[in-house]
Short mmCIF file of C-alpha atoms in Angstrom, two decimals:
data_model
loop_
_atom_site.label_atom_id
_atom_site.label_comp_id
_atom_site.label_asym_id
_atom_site.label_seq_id
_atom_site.Cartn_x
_atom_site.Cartn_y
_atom_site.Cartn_z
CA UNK B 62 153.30 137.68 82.45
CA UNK B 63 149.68 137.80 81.23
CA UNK B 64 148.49 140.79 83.94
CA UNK B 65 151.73 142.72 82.35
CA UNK B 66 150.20 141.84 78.76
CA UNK B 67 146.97 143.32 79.90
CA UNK B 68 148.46 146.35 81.99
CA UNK B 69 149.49 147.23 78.37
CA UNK B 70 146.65 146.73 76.40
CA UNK B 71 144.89 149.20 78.84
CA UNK B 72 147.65 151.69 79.27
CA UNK B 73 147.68 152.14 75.38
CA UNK B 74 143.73 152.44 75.68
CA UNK B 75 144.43 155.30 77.92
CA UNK B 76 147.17 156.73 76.47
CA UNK B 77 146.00 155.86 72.87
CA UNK B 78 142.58 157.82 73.86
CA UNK B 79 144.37 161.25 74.81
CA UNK B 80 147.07 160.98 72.13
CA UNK B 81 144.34 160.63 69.74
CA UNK B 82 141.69 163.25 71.15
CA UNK B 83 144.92 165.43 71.84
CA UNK B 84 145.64 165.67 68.30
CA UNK B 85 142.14 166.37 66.90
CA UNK B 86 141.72 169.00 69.25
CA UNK B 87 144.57 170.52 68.32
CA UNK B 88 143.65 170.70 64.47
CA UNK B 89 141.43 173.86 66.14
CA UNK B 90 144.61 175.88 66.87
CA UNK B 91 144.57 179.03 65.17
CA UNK B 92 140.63 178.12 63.38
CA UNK B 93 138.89 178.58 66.72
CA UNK B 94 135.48 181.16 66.15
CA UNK B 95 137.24 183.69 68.87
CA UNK B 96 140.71 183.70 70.25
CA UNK B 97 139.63 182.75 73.58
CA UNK B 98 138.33 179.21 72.29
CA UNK B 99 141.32 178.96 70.50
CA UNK B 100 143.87 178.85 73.45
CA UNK B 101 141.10 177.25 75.28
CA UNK B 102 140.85 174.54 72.74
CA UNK B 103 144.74 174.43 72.32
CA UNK B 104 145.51 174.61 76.27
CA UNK B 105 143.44 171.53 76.27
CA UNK B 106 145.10 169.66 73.44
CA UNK B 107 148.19 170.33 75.24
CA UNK B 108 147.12 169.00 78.38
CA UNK B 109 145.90 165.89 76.54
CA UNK B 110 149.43 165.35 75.05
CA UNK B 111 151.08 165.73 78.20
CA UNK B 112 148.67 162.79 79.94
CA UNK B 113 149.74 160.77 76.51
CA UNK B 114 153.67 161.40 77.42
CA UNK B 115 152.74 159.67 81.15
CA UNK B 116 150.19 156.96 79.96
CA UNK B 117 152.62 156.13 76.81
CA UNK B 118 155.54 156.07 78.99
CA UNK B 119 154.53 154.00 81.68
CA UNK B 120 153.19 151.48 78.90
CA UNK B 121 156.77 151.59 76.64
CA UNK B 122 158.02 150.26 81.05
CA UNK B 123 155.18 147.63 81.08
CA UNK B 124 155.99 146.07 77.75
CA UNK B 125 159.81 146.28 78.53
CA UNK B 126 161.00 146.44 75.06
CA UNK B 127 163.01 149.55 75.16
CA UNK B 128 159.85 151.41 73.52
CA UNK B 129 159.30 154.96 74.07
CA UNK B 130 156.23 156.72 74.48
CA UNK B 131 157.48 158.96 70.89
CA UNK B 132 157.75 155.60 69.49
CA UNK B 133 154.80 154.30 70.90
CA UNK B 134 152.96 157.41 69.59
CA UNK B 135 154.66 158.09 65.83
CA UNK B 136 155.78 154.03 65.00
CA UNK B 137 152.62 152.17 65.08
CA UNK B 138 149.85 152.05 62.36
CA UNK B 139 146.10 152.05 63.10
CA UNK B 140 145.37 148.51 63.81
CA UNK B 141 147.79 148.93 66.98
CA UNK B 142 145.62 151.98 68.80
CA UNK B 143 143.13 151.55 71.17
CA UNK B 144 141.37 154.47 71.33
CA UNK B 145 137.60 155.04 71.64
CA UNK B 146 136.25 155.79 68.50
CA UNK B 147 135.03 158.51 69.81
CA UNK B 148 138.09 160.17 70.01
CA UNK B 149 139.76 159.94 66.46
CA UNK B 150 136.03 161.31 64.43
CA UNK B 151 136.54 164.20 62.49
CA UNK B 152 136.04 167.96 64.56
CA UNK B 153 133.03 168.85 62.70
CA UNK B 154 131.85 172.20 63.43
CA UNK B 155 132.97 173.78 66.52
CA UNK B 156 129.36 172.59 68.21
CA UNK B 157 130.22 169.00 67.70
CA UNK B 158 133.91 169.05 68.56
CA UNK B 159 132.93 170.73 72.35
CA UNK B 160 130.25 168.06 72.44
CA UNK B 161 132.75 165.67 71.41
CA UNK B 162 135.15 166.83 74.45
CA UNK B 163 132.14 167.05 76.98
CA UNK B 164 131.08 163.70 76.50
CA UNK B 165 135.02 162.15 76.69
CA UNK B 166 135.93 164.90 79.71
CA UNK B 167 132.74 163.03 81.43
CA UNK B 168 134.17 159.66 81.01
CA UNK B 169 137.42 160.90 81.39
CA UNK B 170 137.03 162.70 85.23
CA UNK B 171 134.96 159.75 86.26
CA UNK B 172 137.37 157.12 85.29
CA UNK B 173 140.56 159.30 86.73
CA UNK B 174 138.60 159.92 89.74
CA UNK B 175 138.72 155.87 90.42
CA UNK B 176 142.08 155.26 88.64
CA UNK B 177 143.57 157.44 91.71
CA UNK B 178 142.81 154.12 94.17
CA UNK B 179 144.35 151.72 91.71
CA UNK B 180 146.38 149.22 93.39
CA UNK B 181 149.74 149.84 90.73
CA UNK B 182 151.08 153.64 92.46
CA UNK B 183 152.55 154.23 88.63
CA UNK B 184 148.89 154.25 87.77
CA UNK B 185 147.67 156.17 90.44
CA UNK B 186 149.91 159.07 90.36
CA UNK B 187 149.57 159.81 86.72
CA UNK B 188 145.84 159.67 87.41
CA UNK B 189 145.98 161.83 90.41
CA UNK B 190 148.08 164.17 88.24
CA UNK B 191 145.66 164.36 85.35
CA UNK B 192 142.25 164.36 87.03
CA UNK B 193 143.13 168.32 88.19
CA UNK B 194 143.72 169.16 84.84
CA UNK B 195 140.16 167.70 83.38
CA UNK B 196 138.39 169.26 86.34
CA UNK B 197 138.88 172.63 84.33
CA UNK B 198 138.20 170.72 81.29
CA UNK B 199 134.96 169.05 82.23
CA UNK B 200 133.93 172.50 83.48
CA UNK B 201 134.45 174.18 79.79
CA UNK B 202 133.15 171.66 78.08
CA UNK B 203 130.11 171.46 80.10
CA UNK B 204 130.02 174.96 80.10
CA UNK B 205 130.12 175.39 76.54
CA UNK B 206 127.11 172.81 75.87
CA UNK B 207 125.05 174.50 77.95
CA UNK B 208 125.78 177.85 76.64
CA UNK B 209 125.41 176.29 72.89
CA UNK B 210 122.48 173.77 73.67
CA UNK B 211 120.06 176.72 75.71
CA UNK B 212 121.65 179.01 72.85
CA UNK B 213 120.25 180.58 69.41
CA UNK B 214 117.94 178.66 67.79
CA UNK B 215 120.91 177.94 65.32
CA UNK B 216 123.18 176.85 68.24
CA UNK B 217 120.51 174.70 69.69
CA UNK B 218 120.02 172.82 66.52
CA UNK B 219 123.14 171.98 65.94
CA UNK B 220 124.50 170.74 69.46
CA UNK B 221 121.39 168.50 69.32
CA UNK B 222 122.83 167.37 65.94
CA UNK B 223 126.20 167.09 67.37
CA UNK B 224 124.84 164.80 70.30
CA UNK B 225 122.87 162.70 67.79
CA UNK B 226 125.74 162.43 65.78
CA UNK B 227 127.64 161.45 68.80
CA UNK B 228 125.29 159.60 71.05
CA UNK B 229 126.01 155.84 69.19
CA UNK B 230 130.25 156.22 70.43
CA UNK B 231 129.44 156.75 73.67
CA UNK B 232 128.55 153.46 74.28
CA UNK B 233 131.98 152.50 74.05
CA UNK B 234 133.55 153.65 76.85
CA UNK B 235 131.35 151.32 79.18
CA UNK B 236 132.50 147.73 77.33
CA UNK B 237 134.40 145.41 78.72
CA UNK B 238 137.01 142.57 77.80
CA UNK B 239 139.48 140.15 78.67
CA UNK B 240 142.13 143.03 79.43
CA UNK B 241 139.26 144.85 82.14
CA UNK B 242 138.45 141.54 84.14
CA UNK B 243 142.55 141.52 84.40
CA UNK B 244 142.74 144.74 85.45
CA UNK B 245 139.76 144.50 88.13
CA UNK B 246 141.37 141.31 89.56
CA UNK B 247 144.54 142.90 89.92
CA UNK B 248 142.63 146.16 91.67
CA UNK B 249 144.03 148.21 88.88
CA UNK B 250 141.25 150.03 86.75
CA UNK B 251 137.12 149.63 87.61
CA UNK B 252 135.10 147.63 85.59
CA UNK B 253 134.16 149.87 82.64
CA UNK B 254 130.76 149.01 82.98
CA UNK B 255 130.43 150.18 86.67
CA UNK B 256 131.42 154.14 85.44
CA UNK B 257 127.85 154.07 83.49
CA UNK B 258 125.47 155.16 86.35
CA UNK B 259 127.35 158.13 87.08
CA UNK B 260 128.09 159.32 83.41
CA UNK B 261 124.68 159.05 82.71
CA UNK B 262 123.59 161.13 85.48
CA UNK B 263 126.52 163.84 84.97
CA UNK B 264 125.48 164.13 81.42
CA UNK B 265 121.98 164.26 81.37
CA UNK B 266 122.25 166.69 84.60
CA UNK B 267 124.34 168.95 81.69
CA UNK B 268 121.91 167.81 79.00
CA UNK B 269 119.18 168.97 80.26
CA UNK B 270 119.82 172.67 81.53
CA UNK B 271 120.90 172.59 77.53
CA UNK B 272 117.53 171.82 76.63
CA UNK B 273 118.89 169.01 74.91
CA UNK B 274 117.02 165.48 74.37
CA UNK B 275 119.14 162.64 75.05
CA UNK B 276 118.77 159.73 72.21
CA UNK B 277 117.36 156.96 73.36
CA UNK B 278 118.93 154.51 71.25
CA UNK B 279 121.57 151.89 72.27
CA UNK B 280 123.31 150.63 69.52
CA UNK B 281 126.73 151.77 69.43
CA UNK B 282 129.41 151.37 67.28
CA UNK B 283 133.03 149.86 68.71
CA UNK B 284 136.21 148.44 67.60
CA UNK B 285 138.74 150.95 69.18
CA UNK B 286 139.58 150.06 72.47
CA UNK B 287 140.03 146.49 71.30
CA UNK B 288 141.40 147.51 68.37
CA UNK B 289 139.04 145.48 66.45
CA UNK B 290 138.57 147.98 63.52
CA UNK B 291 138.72 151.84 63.63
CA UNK B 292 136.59 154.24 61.64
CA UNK B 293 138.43 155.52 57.90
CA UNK B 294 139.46 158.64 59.61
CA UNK B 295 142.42 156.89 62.15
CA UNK B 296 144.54 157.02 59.29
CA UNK B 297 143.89 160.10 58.06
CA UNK B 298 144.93 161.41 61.05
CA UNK B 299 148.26 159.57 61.80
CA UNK B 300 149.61 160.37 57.84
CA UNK B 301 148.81 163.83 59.23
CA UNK B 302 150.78 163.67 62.82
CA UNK B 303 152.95 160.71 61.90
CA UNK B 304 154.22 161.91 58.70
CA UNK B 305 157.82 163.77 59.99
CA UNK B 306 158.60 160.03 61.40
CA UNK B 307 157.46 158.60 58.28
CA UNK B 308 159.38 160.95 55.95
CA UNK B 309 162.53 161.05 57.97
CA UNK B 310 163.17 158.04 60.47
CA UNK B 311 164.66 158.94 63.64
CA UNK B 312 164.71 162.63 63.01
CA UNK B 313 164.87 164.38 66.28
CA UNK B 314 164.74 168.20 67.40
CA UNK A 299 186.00 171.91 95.53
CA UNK A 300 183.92 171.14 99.18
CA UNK A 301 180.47 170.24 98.60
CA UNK A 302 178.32 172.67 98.78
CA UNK A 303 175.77 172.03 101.20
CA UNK A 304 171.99 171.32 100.38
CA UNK A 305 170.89 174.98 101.37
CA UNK A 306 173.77 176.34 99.05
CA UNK A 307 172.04 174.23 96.44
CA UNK A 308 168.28 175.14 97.36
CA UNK A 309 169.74 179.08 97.39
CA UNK A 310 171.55 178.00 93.87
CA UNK A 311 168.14 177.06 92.35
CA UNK A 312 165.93 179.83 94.02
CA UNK A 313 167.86 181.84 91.27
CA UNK A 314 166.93 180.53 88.53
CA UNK A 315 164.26 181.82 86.81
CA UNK A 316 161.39 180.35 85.79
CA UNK A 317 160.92 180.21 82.21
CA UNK A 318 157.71 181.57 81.51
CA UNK A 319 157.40 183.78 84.16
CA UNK A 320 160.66 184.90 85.10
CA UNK A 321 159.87 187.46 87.85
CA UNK A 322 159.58 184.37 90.06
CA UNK A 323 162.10 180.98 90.33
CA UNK A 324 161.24 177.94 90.13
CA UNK A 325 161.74 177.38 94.37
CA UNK A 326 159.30 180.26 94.58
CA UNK A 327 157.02 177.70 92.20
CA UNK A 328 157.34 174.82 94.62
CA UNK A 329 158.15 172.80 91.55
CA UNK A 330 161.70 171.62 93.22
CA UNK A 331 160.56 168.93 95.52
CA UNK A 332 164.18 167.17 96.70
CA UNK A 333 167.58 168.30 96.81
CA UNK A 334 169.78 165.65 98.06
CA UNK A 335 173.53 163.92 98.46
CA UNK A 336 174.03 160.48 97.78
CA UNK A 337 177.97 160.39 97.82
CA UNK A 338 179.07 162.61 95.57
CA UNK A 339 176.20 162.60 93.65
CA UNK A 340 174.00 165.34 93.38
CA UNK A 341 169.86 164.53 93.17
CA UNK A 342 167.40 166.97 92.57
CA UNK A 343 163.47 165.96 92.02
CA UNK A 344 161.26 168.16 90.03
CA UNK A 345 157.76 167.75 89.36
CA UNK A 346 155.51 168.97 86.98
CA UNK A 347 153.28 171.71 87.11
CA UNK A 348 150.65 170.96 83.99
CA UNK A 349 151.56 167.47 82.21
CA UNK A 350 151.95 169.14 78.94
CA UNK A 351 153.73 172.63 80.02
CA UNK A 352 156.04 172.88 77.44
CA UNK A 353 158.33 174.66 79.74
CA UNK A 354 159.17 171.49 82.08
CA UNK A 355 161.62 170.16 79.62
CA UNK A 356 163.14 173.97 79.66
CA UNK A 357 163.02 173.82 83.10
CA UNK A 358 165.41 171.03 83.43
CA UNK A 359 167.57 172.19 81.30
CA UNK A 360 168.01 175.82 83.18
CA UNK A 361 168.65 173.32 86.47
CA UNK A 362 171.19 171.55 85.05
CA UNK A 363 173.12 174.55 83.62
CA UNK A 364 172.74 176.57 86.73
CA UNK A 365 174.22 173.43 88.84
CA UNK A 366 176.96 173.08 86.24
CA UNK A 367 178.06 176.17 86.20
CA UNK A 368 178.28 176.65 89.80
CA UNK A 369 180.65 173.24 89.35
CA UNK A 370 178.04 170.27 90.38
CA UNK A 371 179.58 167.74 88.37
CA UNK A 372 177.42 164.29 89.24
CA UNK A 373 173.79 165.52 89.00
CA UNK A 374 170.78 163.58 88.77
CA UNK A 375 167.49 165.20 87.52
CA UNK A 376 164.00 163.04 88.05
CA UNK A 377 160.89 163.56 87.70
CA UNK A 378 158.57 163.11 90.77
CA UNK A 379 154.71 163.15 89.85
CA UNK A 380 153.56 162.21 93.27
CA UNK A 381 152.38 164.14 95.26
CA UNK A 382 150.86 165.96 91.98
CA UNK A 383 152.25 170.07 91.85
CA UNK A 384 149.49 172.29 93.74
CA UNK A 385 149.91 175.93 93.69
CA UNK A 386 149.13 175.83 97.41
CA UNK A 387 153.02 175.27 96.90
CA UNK A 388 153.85 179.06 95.72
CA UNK A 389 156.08 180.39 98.42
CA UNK A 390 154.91 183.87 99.98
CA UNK A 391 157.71 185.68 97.96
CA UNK A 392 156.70 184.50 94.70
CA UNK A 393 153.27 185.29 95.32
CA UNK A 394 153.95 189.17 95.86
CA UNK A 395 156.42 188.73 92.75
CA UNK A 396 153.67 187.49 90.85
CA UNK A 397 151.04 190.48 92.09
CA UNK A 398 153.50 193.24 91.00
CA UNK A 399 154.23 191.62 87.95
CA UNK A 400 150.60 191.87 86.98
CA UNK A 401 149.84 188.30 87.74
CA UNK A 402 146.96 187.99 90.55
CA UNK A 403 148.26 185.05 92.54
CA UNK A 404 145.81 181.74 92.78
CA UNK A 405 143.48 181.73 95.83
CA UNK A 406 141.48 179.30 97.63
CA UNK A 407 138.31 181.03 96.89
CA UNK A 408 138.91 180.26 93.30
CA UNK A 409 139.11 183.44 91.73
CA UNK A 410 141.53 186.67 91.95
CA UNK A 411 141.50 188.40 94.97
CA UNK A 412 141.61 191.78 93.61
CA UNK A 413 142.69 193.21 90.26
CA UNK A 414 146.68 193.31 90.21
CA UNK A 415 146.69 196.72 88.54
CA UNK A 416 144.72 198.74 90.65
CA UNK A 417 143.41 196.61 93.62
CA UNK A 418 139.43 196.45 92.21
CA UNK A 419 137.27 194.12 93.53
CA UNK A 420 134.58 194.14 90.24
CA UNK A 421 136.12 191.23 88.11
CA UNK A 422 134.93 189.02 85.81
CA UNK A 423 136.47 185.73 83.98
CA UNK A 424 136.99 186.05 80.48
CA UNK A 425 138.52 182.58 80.04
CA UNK A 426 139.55 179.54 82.71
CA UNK A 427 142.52 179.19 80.14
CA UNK A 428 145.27 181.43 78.82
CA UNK A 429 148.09 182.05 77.73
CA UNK A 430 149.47 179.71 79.27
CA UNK A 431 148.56 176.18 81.15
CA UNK A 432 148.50 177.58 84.84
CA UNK A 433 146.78 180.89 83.57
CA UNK A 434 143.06 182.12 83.46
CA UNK A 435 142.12 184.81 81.55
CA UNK A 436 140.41 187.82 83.72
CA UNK A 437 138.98 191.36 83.52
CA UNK A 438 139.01 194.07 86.12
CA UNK A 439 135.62 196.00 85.44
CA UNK A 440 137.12 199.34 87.47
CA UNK A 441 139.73 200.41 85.48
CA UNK A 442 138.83 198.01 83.08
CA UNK A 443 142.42 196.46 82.28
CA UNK A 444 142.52 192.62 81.35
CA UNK A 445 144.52 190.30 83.54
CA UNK A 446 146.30 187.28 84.37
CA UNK A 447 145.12 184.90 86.98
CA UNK A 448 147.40 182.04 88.25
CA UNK A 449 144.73 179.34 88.78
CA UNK A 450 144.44 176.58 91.32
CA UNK A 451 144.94 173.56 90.72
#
């Protein structure tokens, strides 16, 4: 019964991370600089959500108490997500919200990318599904900090403070726990830590034809995967997206 | 009534529309990936095409009232994510549909083919996303008419 315990710890991480990113990047539509960002950014929220729906899900089976992913999503308060920290900081400009989605769309195809060998075939196939859909947005977002980063001098200043900004959540991603060394015996996710050799070289390969300098620093901040404590802004954002369930219980469409 | 027999069914469903883009159905979309008997029960598997397409819970819906109104009592509807939805899938027909609707079909290259409205070759990518999850957003610099591209995935 533990592995099942830990199956759902890290099914909410990866749910909890999408759900959360999903709904921050959504905050854009109808704000974006140019319409095209705006169903970019909105295309992509959507996408996130829709990953959420099949992480959320398969978690709600895992735990095997009747949960759905809606409940899953709208019924618990902060100290039950695992997201990165990364993913629930406030948009910022729109510099720091596509450096925000380049540097999770990183993490994000490379961790897909070896979820599609997991040993569990519930956690393959959603991964399978969802690493074509973060090819494209990898490819925007890395797009976009190039074309930001090797910008105006304006542009350039602030993706480098976006990054700087940024740079101490990355760290993050690449921690590990109790709930990995489960899910590496069992053959189901990697070792977090074993993803950092690759992110590093996919991002600094973007970083640099942005002319952007990579902090060197290595602190980082954490507490969201484990759950451990978020940032302030966690609840701001769920009294924002949870507040129908809050107001009305069990309202439905 | 006899039961109608899984081609009747797969001939059933290759009329039914698909939401967004309605010039094509959703056989022509490869979404509908088993049609099948068990007793007198009636299972069809769809899958996906984007996770989030807000049309996939449309989508089951037109199914279901297409089956039931041609008398399918028993039906089953699930949701199959693997093998994921390519749009290597998109039959021939719906492809041409697609074209002459103003849509430039996905293709392996990438990138359109050739503009939909008058056959240019010039084009340039305004946007990978659109107005909708399975569209890019192009430009045909001949007659210089924006476009819709159905990209790969």
């Amino acid at each position: 019964m533990a592995d099942q315990n830990a199956l759902f710890e890290f099914l909410l991480r990866m749910g909890d991370n999408s759900l959360i990113l999903g709904h921050r990047v959504s905050e854009w539509c109808g704000h974006a600089p140019v319409l095209e960002e705006d169903i970019a950014l909105a295309n992509t929220a959507l996408d996130l959500i829709g990953q959420t729906q099949m992480w959320l899900g398969l978690a709600g089976e895992v735990e095997g108490k009747g949960r759905t992913a809606d409940d899953l999503a709208f019924l618990r308060d902060a100290w039950d997500f695992r997201n990165l920290l990364l993913c629930e900081l406030p948009n910022g400009d729109f510099g720091r919200t596509l450096m925000r989605q380049f540097l999770y769309d990183a993490w994000s195809s490379i961790m897909l990318a070896r979820l599609i060998g997991s040993s569990d075939p519930r956690v393959a196939e959603i991964a399978a599904k969802a690493s074509k859909e973060v090819a494209y947005h990898v490819e925007r977002s890395g797009d976009t900090v190039v074309g930001l980063g090797d910008g105006t001098e304006e542009s350039h200043q602030r993706m480098q403070a976006a990054l700087d900004y940024l740079w101490p959540y990355v760290g993050e991603m690449f921690d590990g726990d109790a709930v990995d060394t489960a899910m590496v015996k069992a053959g189901i996710a990697p070792d977090p830590a074993s993803l950092r050799e690759e992110y590093d070289a996919l991002v600094g390969r973007v970083l640099t034809q942005a002319t952007l300098t990579n902090p060197t620093d290595t602190f980082h901040h954490k507490g969201g995967r484990t759950g451990y404590m978020h940032t302030e802004h966690l609840g701001h954002l769920l009294t924002s997206m949870q507040w129908l369930q809050r107001a009305y219980p069990g309202a439905t469409w | 009534m006899d039961q109608p027999s899984v081609d009747t069914i797969w001939d059933w469903l290759d009329q039914v529309p698909d939401p967004e883009i309605p010039v094509i159905s959703l056989v022509d979309l490869g979404i509908i990936r088993d049609v099948r008997w068990e007793g007198d029960v009636l299972n069809v598997a769809v899958t996906p095409t984007y996770s989030g397409c807000p049309a996939t819970t449309v989508i089951k819906f037109d199914i279901e009232a297409a089956l039931r109104d041609r008398g399918i009592e028993k039906l089953v509807l699930t949701t199959q994510l693997s093998p994921p939805w390519t749009t290597d899938w998109l039959s021939d027909k719906g492809r041409a549909a697609l074209e002459k609707f103003g849509i430039a079909p996905p293709s392996a290259k990438g990138e359109p083919d050739r503009c939909p409205n008058c056959g240019g070759t010039d084009l340039e990518r305004t946007s990978q996303f659109g107005s909708t999850p399975c569209k890019a957003l192009w430009r045909c610099r001949d007659c210089l008419e924006p476009f819709d591209y159905f990209k790969c995935i």
